[in-house]
């Protein structure tokens, strides 16, 4: 496919390098805020390689708040159908180790977590509303859904175009591609772990070197009836079989692959399966396949002038625990409204710098979380002894609940000014008396000030923020003493109060996140 020719006269507010789920999420957020976006993607079609298999709670909440939950629920139903087919086929073939229940609970270091053991009554699990019911959403259909949404929002999406470099100055960025140059105000690298944007801009990318080779594939094979279902640990490594027919994953502690770029062959997958499982399977066809390692690195900052990073371009790590896609979507949702505010000229000083300040600690935690799992997955006696201890802990309600909290992301909180326990956390999906929910009121992508007392004076506190903050009065029977809250466009609580007369900090929160109020127009 010949790249679509670009011209330097084409003007865009933001160019996003990379059209995977992270780049598309960011593009949608920017376009929703009225920003002119161009997405450049070197691939000519959606990547069919099996990657992420599920989304966590913050990701489900983010998409729910943009009206995407029904479509995600449909994708989940299809995924559950494939899971059911796999379980039925495995049972019919007499596979060992029956698959776990389809309700997603996750795994830690290839130790499956039982969904019936975690305490769902824990308060941290009770605020997501209907988003809590959606999790089994694989990456490929999610990417297709996001591409459709981006098109509907007017995002310009150029496939088959490779970014080769760029020149940044005080007024913008000239992006060089194999289809010609393009001028933009801002450039965001969402172009993966080997990001051209990150390398060309000179972002520092420290971390730890890999020690494993992982392979994941969708194959046709014979002899699979002797494989266990789900995650399995062996004397030489680990493997996973399912949750869809033909999906296999192996982990070997023999160092990183000598060549990451060469095609993954049926023989390679077959040899790895035989080494790890001890089963003489025969791989007869490979539909998709990829290699991965536990290379763990993170950019020291996510911004250098007019160039920013998000997703794997900003941080790489092993896929254990299913954090990668979710971490990148969280970056995109956090960055989108802040960059749009900067483009439109109303961002307060320092707003864009809060992107690194808020997201870098979450990324650092993910790297540590995956490193800990790799340490426990090693086949040496010390690691196996530690693994046995953690397996026992994971077999308790408290242990499973703690691990599921971390995997699900419900623990995440930004360190924002304010004393209220909700400040910095994902907004609870309040159910209003009229049948609506808070999440449904965020489809527009603007901030939301919610008055739960029906107090016109309280609502007047947000005067002057029209177009930036929507103000609503709502009756909420289960508000549990909550009087009002200010929710950022990314769904994070910027300010909240339980007291009718306690409005301390509201004005500061409005200015911190949404700039100075504009005076009401004077009518003659």
Coordinates of C-alpha atoms in Angstrom, one line a residue:
X1 CA 0.0 0.0 0.0
X2 CA 1.5 3.4 -1.1
X3 CA 1.5 5.9 1.8
X4 CA -0.9 8.8 1.5
X5 CA 1.1 11.9 0.6
X6 CA 1.3 14.5 3.3
X7 CA 2.1 18.2 2.7
X8 CA 3.8 20.6 5.1
X9 CA 1.0 23.0 4.6
X10 CA -1.4 20.6 6.4
X11 CA -1.9 22.1 9.9
X12 CA -2.9 20.0 12.9
X13 CA -3.0 20.9 16.6
X14 CA -1.6 17.5 17.6
X15 CA 0.0 14.6 15.7
X16 CA -0.2 11.3 17.4
X17 CA 2.5 8.8 16.3
X18 CA 0.9 5.3 16.7
X19 CA -2.6 4.1 16.0
X20 CA -2.9 1.3 18.5
X21 CA -5.3 1.5 21.5
X22 CA -3.3 4.1 23.3
X23 CA -2.9 6.4 20.4
X24 CA -6.5 6.1 19.4
X25 CA -7.8 6.7 22.9
X26 CA -5.7 9.9 23.1
X27 CA -6.9 11.0 19.6
X28 CA -10.5 10.4 20.7
X29 CA -10.0 12.5 23.9
X30 CA -8.4 15.3 21.9
X31 CA -11.1 15.3 19.2
X32 CA -13.9 15.3 21.8
X33 CA -12.4 18.5 23.1
X34 CA -12.4 20.1 19.6
X35 CA -8.7 19.6 18.9
X36 CA -7.5 18.9 15.3
X37 CA -5.7 15.5 15.5
X38 CA -3.7 13.5 13.0
X39 CA -2.8 9.9 13.8
X40 CA 0.1 8.3 11.9
X41 CA 0.3 4.5 11.9
X42 CA 2.9 2.5 10.0
X43 CA 0.7 -0.6 9.9
X44 CA -1.8 -0.8 7.1
X45 CA -4.4 -2.7 9.1
X46 CA -5.3 -3.6 12.7
X47 CA -2.6 -5.8 14.3
X48 CA -4.2 -9.3 14.8
X49 CA -1.4 -10.5 17.1
X50 CA -2.7 -11.7 20.4
X51 CA -1.8 -9.2 23.1
X52 CA -3.8 -7.9 26.0
X53 CA -6.8 -10.1 26.9
X54 CA -8.6 -7.9 29.4
X55 CA -9.1 -4.4 30.7
X56 CA -9.1 -3.3 34.3
X57 CA -11.5 -1.2 36.2
X58 CA -10.0 2.3 35.5
X59 CA -10.0 1.5 31.8
X60 CA -13.6 0.2 31.8
X61 CA -14.6 3.4 33.7
X62 CA -12.9 5.6 31.3
X63 CA -14.7 4.1 28.3
X64 CA -18.0 3.9 30.2
X65 CA -17.7 7.7 30.8
X66 CA -17.5 8.2 27.0
X67 CA -20.6 6.1 26.3
X68 CA -18.7 3.0 25.1
X69 CA -19.9 0.5 27.7
X70 CA -22.6 -1.3 25.5
X71 CA -20.1 -1.9 22.8
X72 CA -17.5 -3.3 25.3
X73 CA -20.2 -5.5 26.8
X74 CA -20.8 -6.9 23.3
X75 CA -17.1 -7.7 22.9
X76 CA -17.0 -9.4 26.3
X77 CA -20.0 -11.6 25.3
X78 CA -18.1 -12.8 22.2
X79 CA -15.0 -13.4 24.3
X80 CA -17.0 -15.4 26.8
X81 CA -18.4 -17.4 24.0
X82 CA -14.9 -18.4 22.8
X83 CA -14.0 -19.2 26.4
X84 CA -17.0 -21.5 26.7
X85 CA -16.0 -23.2 23.4
X86 CA -12.5 -23.7 24.7
X87 CA -13.7 -25.2 28.0
X88 CA -16.1 -27.6 26.3
X89 CA -13.4 -28.8 23.8
X90 CA -10.8 -29.2 26.6
X91 CA -13.2 -31.3 28.7
X92 CA -14.2 -33.4 25.7
X93 CA -10.6 -34.1 25.0
X94 CA -9.9 -34.9 28.6
X95 CA -7.5 -32.0 29.2
X96 CA -5.9 -31.9 32.7
X97 CA -6.5 -29.0 35.1
X98 CA -10.0 -27.8 34.4
X99 CA -10.1 -24.1 33.4
X100 CA -11.1 -21.6 36.0
X101 CA -14.5 -19.9 36.2
X102 CA -14.9 -17.4 33.4
X103 CA -15.3 -14.4 35.7
X104 CA -12.0 -12.6 35.5
X105 CA -10.0 -12.4 38.7
X106 CA -6.5 -12.3 37.2
X107 CA -3.2 -14.0 38.1
X108 CA -0.1 -13.1 39.9
X109 CA 3.2 -14.7 38.6
X110 CA 1.1 -17.3 36.8
X111 CA -0.7 -18.2 40.1
X112 CA -4.4 -18.1 39.2
X113 CA -6.6 -16.1 41.5
X114 CA -9.9 -17.6 42.4
X115 CA -12.8 -15.2 41.7
X116 CA -14.8 -16.7 44.6
X117 CA -12.1 -15.8 47.1
X118 CA -11.9 -12.1 46.8
X119 CA -14.1 -10.0 49.0
X120 CA -16.4 -8.1 46.6
X121 CA -17.9 -6.2 49.6
X122 CA -14.7 -4.3 50.0
X123 CA -15.5 -0.6 49.6
X124 CA -12.9 -0.1 46.9
X125 CA -14.9 -2.4 44.6
X126 CA -18.2 -0.6 45.0
X127 CA -17.8 2.7 43.2
X128 CA -17.4 1.7 39.5
X129 CA -21.1 1.1 38.7
X130 CA -21.8 -0.9 35.6
X131 CA -18.2 -0.6 34.5
X132 CA -17.3 -3.2 37.1
X133 CA -19.1 -5.8 35.0
X134 CA -16.9 -5.4 32.0
X135 CA -13.4 -6.8 31.9
X136 CA -12.9 -9.6 29.3
X137 CA -12.2 -7.3 26.4
X138 CA -9.3 -8.4 24.1
X139 CA -7.0 -5.8 22.5
X140 CA -7.9 -6.4 18.8
X141 CA -11.6 -5.8 18.9
X142 CA -11.0 -2.9 21.3
X143 CA -8.7 -1.3 18.8
X144 CA -11.3 -1.7 16.0
X145 CA -13.9 -0.1 18.3
X146 CA -11.6 2.9 19.0
X147 CA -10.8 3.3 15.3
X148 CA -14.5 3.6 14.6
X149 CA -15.0 6.1 17.4
X150 CA -12.1 8.1 16.2
X151 CA -13.5 8.3 12.7
X152 CA -16.9 9.4 14.1
X153 CA -15.2 12.2 16.0
X154 CA -13.4 13.5 12.9
X155 CA -9.9 12.2 13.7
X156 CA -7.7 12.1 10.6
X157 CA -6.1 8.7 10.6
X158 CA -3.3 7.9 8.1
X159 CA -2.3 4.2 7.8
X160 CA 0.8 3.0 6.1
X161 CA 2.7 6.2 7.1
X162 CA 6.0 5.8 9.0
X163 CA 7.4 8.6 11.2
X164 CA 11.1 9.0 10.4
X165 CA 12.0 12.0 12.6
X166 CA 11.0 15.5 13.6
X167 CA 12.3 19.0 14.3
X168 CA 10.8 20.8 17.3
X169 CA 10.9 24.5 18.1
X170 CA 9.2 27.0 20.3
X171 CA 6.1 27.3 18.1
X172 CA 5.6 23.7 17.0
X173 CA 6.9 20.5 15.5
X174 CA 7.7 19.5 11.9
X175 CA 7.2 15.8 11.7
X176 CA 9.1 13.9 8.9
X177 CA 7.5 10.8 7.4
X178 CA 8.0 8.6 4.4
X179 CA 5.0 10.4 2.9
X180 CA 6.3 13.9 3.4
X181 CA 6.5 16.4 6.3
X182 CA 3.6 17.7 8.3
X183 CA 3.5 20.7 10.7
X184 CA 1.8 20.4 14.1
X185 CA 1.7 22.2 17.4
X186 CA 2.4 19.1 19.5
X187 CA 3.7 15.6 18.9
X188 CA 2.8 12.6 21.1
X189 CA 4.7 9.4 20.7
X190 CA 2.3 6.4 21.2
X191 CA 4.5 4.3 19.0
X192 CA 5.4 1.4 21.2
X193 CA 8.4 0.2 23.2
X194 CA 10.9 0.9 20.5
X195 CA 9.5 4.3 20.0
X196 CA 11.0 6.4 17.2
X197 CA 9.7 9.6 18.9
X198 CA 11.3 8.7 22.3
X199 CA 14.6 7.9 20.7
X200 CA 14.7 10.9 18.4
X201 CA 13.8 13.3 21.2
X202 CA 16.5 11.9 23.5
X203 CA 14.3 10.9 26.4
X204 CA 16.3 9.0 29.1
X205 CA 14.9 5.4 29.4
X206 CA 16.6 3.7 32.4
X207 CA 15.6 0.3 33.7
X208 CA 16.5 -3.4 34.0
X209 CA 17.6 -5.8 31.3
X210 CA 15.5 -8.9 30.3
X211 CA 16.1 -12.4 31.4
X212 CA 13.2 -14.3 29.8
X213 CA 11.8 -15.1 26.4
X214 CA 8.1 -15.4 26.2
X215 CA 6.1 -16.5 23.2
X216 CA 2.3 -16.1 22.7
X217 CA 0.5 -17.5 19.7
X218 CA -2.8 -18.6 18.2
X219 CA -2.1 -22.0 16.6
X220 CA -3.5 -25.2 15.4
X221 CA -1.9 -28.3 16.9
X222 CA -2.3 -31.9 17.7
X223 CA -1.6 -33.4 21.1
X224 CA -3.1 -30.5 22.9
X225 CA -5.4 -32.7 25.0
X226 CA -2.4 -33.5 27.2
X227 CA -1.9 -29.8 28.0
X228 CA -3.3 -28.3 31.2
X229 CA -5.9 -25.6 30.8
X230 CA -5.1 -22.1 32.1
X231 CA -1.8 -21.2 33.7
X232 CA 0.6 -24.1 34.5
X233 CA 4.0 -24.2 36.2
X234 CA 6.6 -26.8 35.3
X235 CA 10.2 -27.6 36.2
X236 CA 11.5 -25.5 33.3
X237 CA 9.2 -22.5 33.2
X238 CA 5.5 -21.7 32.7
X239 CA 2.8 -22.0 30.1
X240 CA -0.8 -21.0 29.5
X241 CA -3.3 -22.8 27.4
X242 CA -6.6 -20.9 26.5
X243 CA -8.9 -19.2 27.3
X244 CA -9.7 -19.4 23.6
X245 CA -9.1 -22.4 21.3
X246 CA -5.5 -22.6 20.1
X247 CA -4.1 -19.8 22.3
X248 CA -0.8 -20.8 23.9
X249 CA 1.9 -18.9 25.8
X250 CA 5.3 -20.1 27.1
X251 CA 7.8 -18.5 29.4
X252 CA 11.5 -19.7 29.4
X253 CA 14.3 -18.3 31.5
X254 CA 17.0 -18.6 28.9
X255 CA 17.6 -14.9 28.3
X256 CA 16.1 -12.6 25.7
X257 CA 15.6 -13.8 22.1
X258 CA 18.5 -13.3 19.8
X259 CA 16.3 -11.8 17.1
X260 CA 13.1 -10.0 18.0
X261 CA 12.3 -9.1 14.4
X262 CA 12.3 -12.5 12.7
X263 CA 9.0 -14.2 12.1
X264 CA 7.8 -16.7 14.8
X265 CA 7.6 -20.0 13.1
X266 CA 5.5 -23.1 13.9
X267 CA 8.7 -25.0 14.7
X268 CA 9.7 -22.3 17.3
X269 CA 6.4 -22.4 19.1
X270 CA 6.4 -26.2 19.0
X271 CA 9.9 -26.5 20.4
X272 CA 9.1 -24.1 23.2
X273 CA 5.9 -25.9 24.1
X274 CA 7.7 -29.2 24.2
X275 CA 10.6 -27.8 26.4
X276 CA 8.2 -26.2 28.9
X277 CA 5.4 -28.7 29.0
X278 CA 7.1 -32.0 28.3
X279 CA 4.2 -32.8 26.0
X280 CA 4.9 -33.8 22.4
X281 CA 2.5 -31.4 20.7
X282 CA 2.7 -30.8 17.0
X283 CA 2.0 -27.3 15.8
X284 CA 0.5 -27.5 12.3
X285 CA -0.4 -23.9 11.7
X286 CA 0.3 -20.5 13.2
X287 CA -2.3 -17.7 12.8
X288 CA -0.6 -15.1 14.9
X289 CA 2.5 -15.1 17.1
X290 CA 4.8 -12.8 19.0
X291 CA 7.7 -12.8 21.3
X292 CA 8.1 -10.8 24.5
X293 CA 10.6 -10.2 27.3
X294 CA 10.7 -8.7 30.7
X295 CA 12.7 -5.7 29.7
X296 CA 11.6 -3.1 32.2
X297 CA 12.3 0.6 31.5
X298 CA 10.6 3.9 32.1
X299 CA 11.2 7.4 30.7
X300 CA 12.3 9.8 33.4
X301 CA 9.8 12.4 32.2
X302 CA 6.9 12.1 29.8
X303 CA 7.4 15.5 28.3
X304 CA 10.2 17.4 26.6
X305 CA 8.8 20.7 25.3
X306 CA 6.2 20.1 22.7
X307 CA 6.9 16.4 22.5
X308 CA 5.2 13.9 24.9
X309 CA 5.1 10.1 25.4
X310 CA 2.3 7.8 26.3
X311 CA 1.9 4.0 26.6
X312 CA 4.7 1.7 25.8
X313 CA 6.7 4.6 24.4
X314 CA 7.0 5.9 28.0
X315 CA 7.4 2.5 29.8
X316 CA 8.0 -1.1 28.9
X317 CA 7.7 -4.2 31.1
X318 CA 6.6 -7.8 30.9
X319 CA 2.9 -8.5 30.4
X320 CA 2.4 -10.5 33.6
X321 CA -0.6 -9.2 35.5
X322 CA -2.2 -7.6 32.4
X323 CA -1.2 -4.0 33.2
X324 CA 0.3 -2.8 29.9
X325 CA -2.8 -1.8 27.8
X326 CA -4.5 -0.4 30.9
X327 CA -1.5 1.7 31.9
X328 CA -1.3 3.2 28.4
X329 CA -5.0 4.0 28.3
X330 CA -4.7 5.7 31.7
X331 CA -1.9 7.8 30.2
X332 CA -4.0 8.8 27.3
X333 CA -7.1 9.7 29.3
X334 CA -5.0 11.8 31.7
X335 CA -3.1 13.6 29.0
X336 CA -5.9 14.2 26.5
X337 CA -7.9 16.9 28.3
X338 CA -4.8 18.6 29.6
X339 CA -3.2 18.8 26.2
X340 CA -6.5 20.0 24.6
X341 CA -6.7 22.7 27.3
X342 CA -3.2 23.8 26.4
X343 CA -4.0 23.9 22.7
X344 CA -7.2 25.9 23.3
X345 CA -5.3 28.4 25.6
X346 CA -7.2 28.1 28.8
X347 CA -4.9 25.7 30.7
X348 CA -3.6 27.1 33.9
X349 CA 0.2 27.3 34.4
X350 CA 1.7 23.9 35.0
X351 CA -1.3 21.9 33.9
X352 CA 0.5 19.9 31.3
X353 CA 3.4 19.1 33.7
X354 CA 0.9 17.3 36.0
X355 CA 0.7 14.6 33.4
X356 CA 4.1 13.3 34.2
X357 CA 3.6 14.0 37.9
X358 CA 0.5 11.9 38.1
X359 CA 1.2 9.1 35.7
X360 CA 4.9 8.4 36.3
X361 CA 4.3 6.9 39.8
X362 CA 1.7 4.6 38.4
X363 CA 4.1 3.5 35.7
X364 CA 6.9 3.0 38.2
X365 CA 4.5 0.8 40.3
X366 CA 3.7 -1.4 37.3
X367 CA 7.4 -2.0 36.6
X368 CA 8.0 -3.1 40.1
X369 CA 4.8 -5.2 40.1
X370 CA 6.0 -7.1 37.0
X371 CA 9.6 -7.4 38.2
X372 CA 8.3 -9.1 41.4
X373 CA 6.4 -11.6 39.3
X374 CA 9.4 -12.5 37.2
X375 CA 11.5 -13.0 40.3
X376 CA 8.8 -15.5 41.6
X377 CA 8.5 -17.3 38.3
X378 CA 12.2 -18.3 38.1
X379 CA 12.7 -22.1 38.2
X380 CA 15.5 -22.0 40.8
X381 CA 14.8 -23.4 44.3
X382 CA 14.8 -20.1 46.1
X383 CA 12.2 -18.6 43.8
X384 CA 10.0 -21.7 44.0
X385 CA 10.1 -21.6 47.8
X386 CA 9.0 -18.0 47.7
X387 CA 6.3 -18.9 45.2
X388 CA 4.9 -21.5 47.5
X389 CA 4.5 -19.0 50.3
X390 CA 2.8 -16.5 48.0
X391 CA 0.5 -19.2 46.6
X392 CA -0.6 -20.0 50.2
X393 CA -1.3 -16.3 50.8
X394 CA -3.2 -16.1 47.5
X395 CA -5.4 -18.9 48.7
X396 CA -6.9 -16.7 51.4
X397 CA -9.6 -14.1 51.1
X398 CA -7.4 -11.3 52.4
X399 CA -4.5 -12.3 50.1
X400 CA -6.7 -12.7 47.0
X401 CA -8.5 -9.4 47.8
X402 CA -5.2 -7.5 48.1
X403 CA -3.9 -8.9 44.8
X404 CA -7.1 -8.4 42.9
X405 CA -7.2 -4.8 44.1
X406 CA -3.8 -4.2 42.7
X407 CA -4.6 -6.0 39.4
X408 CA -7.9 -4.3 39.0
X409 CA -6.5 -0.8 39.5
X410 CA -9.1 0.2 42.1
X411 CA -6.3 1.3 44.4
X412 CA -5.0 4.0 42.1
X413 CA -5.1 7.5 43.4
X414 CA -3.3 10.8 42.4
X415 CA -1.7 12.9 45.1
X416 CA -3.9 16.0 44.7
X417 CA -4.5 18.9 47.2
X418 CA -7.4 18.4 49.5
X419 CA -8.4 16.5 52.6
X420 CA -11.5 14.6 51.4
X421 CA -11.0 10.9 51.0
X422 CA -12.3 11.0 47.4
X423 CA -9.9 13.7 46.2
X424 CA -7.5 12.2 43.7
X425 CA -9.6 9.0 43.2
X426 CA -11.8 7.9 40.4
X427 CA -15.3 9.5 40.9
X428 CA -17.9 7.1 42.4
X429 CA -20.6 6.3 39.8
X430 CA -23.4 7.9 41.8
X431 CA -26.9 6.8 41.0
X432 CA -29.2 9.8 40.7
X433 CA -32.9 9.7 41.6
X434 CA -33.9 10.4 38.0
X435 CA -32.4 7.1 36.9
X436 CA -29.2 8.6 35.5
X437 CA -25.7 8.0 36.7
X438 CA -22.6 10.2 37.1
X439 CA -20.7 8.3 34.4
X440 CA -23.4 9.0 31.9
X441 CA -22.9 12.7 32.5
X442 CA -19.3 12.7 31.3
X443 CA -19.9 11.7 27.7
X444 CA -19.1 15.2 26.6
X445 CA -15.5 15.1 27.9
X446 CA -15.8 18.2 30.1
X447 CA -15.4 18.6 33.8
X448 CA -18.5 18.2 36.0
X449 CA -19.5 20.0 39.1
X450 CA -22.2 18.1 41.0
X451 CA -24.4 19.8 43.6
X452 CA -26.1 17.1 45.6
X453 CA -27.8 19.6 48.0
X454 CA -29.9 21.6 45.5
X455 CA -28.1 24.8 46.5
X456 CA -28.0 27.6 43.9
X457 CA -25.4 29.4 45.8
X458 CA -23.1 26.4 45.8
X459 CA -23.6 26.0 42.0
X460 CA -22.8 29.7 41.6
X461 CA -19.3 29.0 42.9
X462 CA -18.5 27.5 39.4
X463 CA -19.8 30.6 37.5
X464 CA -17.4 31.7 34.8
X465 CA -16.3 28.2 33.7
X466 CA -18.9 27.7 30.9
X467 CA -17.5 25.4 28.2
X468 CA -15.0 24.0 30.7
X469 CA -17.1 22.8 33.6
X470 CA -20.7 21.6 33.4
X471 CA -22.7 22.3 36.5
X472 CA -25.6 20.1 37.5
X473 CA -27.9 19.7 40.5
X474 CA -28.8 16.1 41.2
X475 CA -30.7 14.2 43.9
X476 CA -28.8 11.2 45.0
X477 CA -30.5 9.0 47.6
X478 CA -27.3 7.1 48.4
X479 CA -24.9 10.0 48.5
X480 CA -23.7 8.9 52.0
X481 CA -23.3 12.4 53.2
X482 CA -21.5 13.7 50.1
X483 CA -22.6 17.3 49.5
X484 CA -20.8 18.2 46.2
X485 CA -17.9 17.1 44.1
X486 CA -15.8 18.5 41.2
X487 CA -14.9 15.8 38.7
X488 CA -12.1 16.4 36.1
X489 CA -12.7 15.3 32.5
X490 CA -10.7 12.1 33.1
X491 CA -13.2 11.1 35.9
X492 CA -10.8 12.0 38.8
X493 CA -12.3 13.9 41.8
X494 CA -10.5 17.3 42.0
X495 CA -12.5 18.4 45.1
X496 CA -15.3 17.1 47.3
X497 CA -17.1 18.0 50.5
X498 CA -19.4 16.3 52.9
X499 CA -20.6 19.5 54.6
X500 CA -23.2 22.0 53.4
X501 CA -21.2 25.0 54.7
X502 CA -17.7 23.6 54.0
X503 CA -16.6 25.0 50.6
X504 CA -13.0 25.6 51.5
X505 CA -10.7 24.9 48.6
X506 CA -13.3 24.8 45.8
X507 CA -12.2 28.1 44.2
X508 CA -8.6 26.9 44.3
X509 CA -9.4 23.6 42.8
X510 CA -11.3 25.3 39.9
X511 CA -8.4 27.6 39.2
X512 CA -5.8 24.9 39.6
X513 CA -7.4 22.6 37.0
X514 CA -9.5 24.9 34.8
X515 CA -7.8 28.3 34.9
X516 CA -9.4 31.7 35.7
X517 CA -13.1 32.2 35.5
X518 CA -14.4 34.4 32.7
X519 CA -16.8 37.2 33.7
X520 CA -20.3 36.9 32.5
X521 CA -21.0 38.9 29.3
X522 CA -22.6 42.3 29.9
X523 CA -25.8 43.0 28.1
X524 CA -26.7 46.5 27.0

